[in-house]
XYZ file of C-alpha atoms in Angstrom:
213
model
C 55.600 -141.018 171.088
C 54.146 -144.433 171.809
C 55.880 -147.809 171.631
C 55.367 -149.404 168.237
C 53.332 -152.595 168.152
C 54.971 -155.613 166.465
C 54.655 -155.811 162.692
C 56.156 -157.799 159.836
C 58.402 -156.105 157.277
C 58.809 -157.122 153.625
C 60.919 -155.672 150.770
C 59.515 -157.006 147.494
C 61.440 -156.470 144.281
C 58.480 -156.459 141.861
C 55.052 -154.847 141.853
C 53.447 -158.270 141.540
C 55.259 -159.519 144.634
C 54.117 -156.468 146.607
C 50.518 -157.035 145.551
C 50.707 -160.718 146.464
C 52.121 -160.012 149.910
C 49.462 -157.396 150.632
C 46.662 -159.645 149.348
C 47.824 -162.553 151.525
C 47.738 -160.383 154.642
C 44.030 -159.654 154.088
C 44.125 -156.130 155.438
C 46.352 -154.490 157.980
C 49.090 -153.863 155.415
C 50.619 -150.476 154.627
C 52.838 -149.734 151.670
C 55.958 -147.835 152.680
C 57.454 -145.281 150.261
C 59.127 -142.234 151.815
C 57.694 -142.889 155.247
C 57.573 -139.207 156.225
C 53.927 -139.437 157.204
C 53.347 -143.141 157.825
C 56.098 -143.657 160.392
C 55.127 -140.514 162.302
C 51.523 -141.701 162.514
C 52.689 -145.122 163.726
C 54.815 -143.535 166.465
C 51.855 -141.440 167.572
C 49.713 -144.539 167.838
C 47.279 -143.324 165.185
C 47.649 -146.451 163.066
C 48.809 -150.006 163.857
C 49.662 -151.898 160.677
C 50.349 -155.602 161.004
C 52.684 -155.508 158.025
C 54.819 -152.935 156.209
C 55.624 -153.522 152.533
C 58.543 -151.334 151.508
C 58.367 -150.473 147.801
C 61.826 -148.892 147.522
C 63.513 -151.943 145.948
C 61.078 -152.094 143.030
C 62.852 -150.740 139.971
C 61.281 -148.192 137.687
C 58.772 -146.647 140.086
C 60.829 -143.508 140.587
C 61.334 -142.547 136.929
C 60.382 -139.221 135.381
C 59.898 -139.576 131.638
C 58.606 -137.486 128.739
C 56.293 -139.260 126.328
C 56.744 -137.363 123.012
C 53.661 -135.386 121.976
C 51.727 -137.048 124.786
C 52.855 -135.788 128.166
C 54.866 -136.519 131.257
C 54.922 -139.707 133.326
C 56.138 -139.540 136.919
C 56.670 -142.726 138.913
C 54.848 -143.023 142.228
C 58.174 -143.365 144.037
C 59.692 -140.244 142.535
C 60.840 -138.072 145.438
C 59.365 -134.619 145.774
C 62.871 -133.128 145.552
C 63.407 -134.951 142.247
C 60.266 -133.313 140.842
C 61.325 -129.953 142.241
C 64.702 -130.073 140.457
C 63.742 -131.983 137.299
C 64.488 -130.105 134.034
C 61.897 -132.319 132.294
C 59.176 -131.295 134.694
C 60.224 -127.631 134.649
C 60.126 -127.455 130.840
C 56.679 -128.991 130.441
C 54.731 -128.519 133.707
C 56.463 -125.847 135.819
C 53.550 -125.603 138.252
C 54.555 -129.038 139.587
C 58.062 -127.722 140.293
C 56.499 -124.763 142.084
C 54.186 -126.930 144.193
C 56.921 -129.458 144.988
C 59.180 -126.659 146.261
C 56.506 -125.593 148.739
C 56.072 -129.003 150.331
C 57.646 -129.160 153.779
C 61.348 -128.738 154.424
C 64.223 -129.839 152.149
C 64.782 -132.907 154.323
C 61.141 -133.908 153.972
C 61.202 -133.364 150.203
C 64.271 -135.608 149.945
C 62.287 -138.490 151.421
C 58.616 -137.912 150.551
C 57.318 -139.393 147.295
C 54.601 -138.321 144.899
C 52.610 -141.521 145.416
C 52.845 -141.188 149.176
C 51.711 -137.578 149.075
C 48.728 -138.366 146.877
C 47.916 -141.623 148.660
C 47.664 -139.841 151.991
C 44.605 -138.021 150.590
C 45.271 -135.019 152.752
C 43.336 -131.799 152.069
C 46.613 -130.010 152.858
C 48.529 -131.740 150.023
C 50.578 -129.329 147.939
C 50.723 -131.623 144.885
C 47.135 -132.767 144.506
C 45.612 -129.406 143.437
C 48.195 -128.969 140.661
C 47.754 -132.563 139.475
C 44.003 -132.004 139.327
C 44.104 -128.838 137.185
C 46.631 -130.552 134.897
C 44.134 -133.437 134.380
C 46.633 -135.985 135.687
C 45.757 -139.660 135.740
C 46.986 -142.251 138.206
C 48.016 -145.745 137.110
C 47.177 -148.375 139.699
C 47.813 -152.114 139.826
C 46.223 -154.684 142.077
C 44.993 -158.315 142.271
C 42.372 -157.573 139.609
C 44.879 -156.082 137.163
C 45.741 -152.535 136.048
C 43.544 -149.466 135.848
C 43.898 -145.740 135.303
C 41.917 -143.080 137.120
C 41.730 -139.314 137.090
C 43.507 -138.109 140.201
C 40.332 -136.536 141.617
C 38.586 -139.916 141.375
C 40.992 -141.462 143.885
C 39.578 -139.757 146.962
C 36.605 -140.783 149.060
C 37.123 -138.399 151.972
C 40.024 -136.740 153.792
C 42.648 -139.397 154.529
C 40.914 -142.107 152.494
C 41.196 -143.276 148.889
C 39.123 -145.828 146.989
C 42.154 -148.110 146.536
C 41.969 -151.520 148.133
C 44.713 -152.512 150.625
C 46.448 -154.592 147.920
C 46.447 -151.948 145.149
C 49.691 -150.129 144.396
C 50.092 -146.713 142.774
C 52.480 -147.120 139.857
C 52.738 -143.723 138.171
C 51.021 -140.480 137.225
C 50.510 -139.345 133.637
C 50.190 -135.608 133.026
C 49.111 -134.696 129.474
C 50.856 -131.963 127.563
C 49.564 -128.495 128.278
C 47.748 -126.768 125.417
C 49.453 -123.852 123.661
C 49.195 -120.505 125.448
C 48.432 -122.251 128.733
C 49.826 -121.434 132.150
C 49.223 -122.727 135.681
C 50.070 -121.544 139.196
C 49.906 -122.934 142.718
C 49.415 -120.664 145.754
C 49.665 -121.770 149.378
C 48.736 -120.147 152.663
C 50.270 -121.613 155.843
C 50.334 -120.500 159.457
C 53.905 -119.241 159.435
C 55.971 -120.365 156.475
C 56.111 -122.640 153.445
C 57.226 -125.580 155.575
C 53.862 -125.635 157.349
C 50.919 -127.656 156.093
C 48.690 -125.613 153.830
C 45.669 -123.976 155.430
C 44.614 -123.147 151.910
C 46.190 -124.440 148.716
C 44.888 -123.339 145.319
C 45.954 -124.299 141.813
C 44.655 -122.579 138.713
C 45.126 -123.165 135.017
C 44.382 -120.674 132.246
C 44.408 -121.097 128.477
C 44.285 -118.012 126.263
C 42.551 -118.207 122.902
C 42.727 -115.933 119.898
C 46.454 -115.321 120.290
C 48.081 -114.193 117.058
C 51.798 -113.939 116.456
C 52.931 -110.832 114.634
């Protein structure tokens, strides 16, 4: 591990404050959520942010809510363990519970967040494939206002999204699954489920012509 270079640290209490702080820094800012990946990369000397903006004090970003007849909305700061054990998620989109349970160790899942996992844009992400087959959309807010994107539209290349340094992920909306629809996530690691996925595959299937006797 390398010695960390000096950086400023801010704990905003609103999304607007977080955006303003990041915009004023003009680059070199990283948003901190769970920190399971960011802090490790800083200690390894892979990245050297000039400022860390901790989002943990912003209320409402960790909520998991059902929108009747519409779908499920999961806040970007919802912990992976919260998704794994959420009755709301299990009843409507069980594949997300399955994928969340395969991400890292229990200690990692207790810290890592959905927004952090998606924002890392890692090809080894356990959540991104399931979000994609479920047609999830990400809500983002920045200096130019709010926008919503399909999850697959977020990524430019491994490790890089199209979000500007001052844009914050707010939540993810997952529409209701059609009747007679199921989804599954399968992961292949080197040794066990706690490893990063060498291959992660999500699939969704809808059956038609089903008649109830």
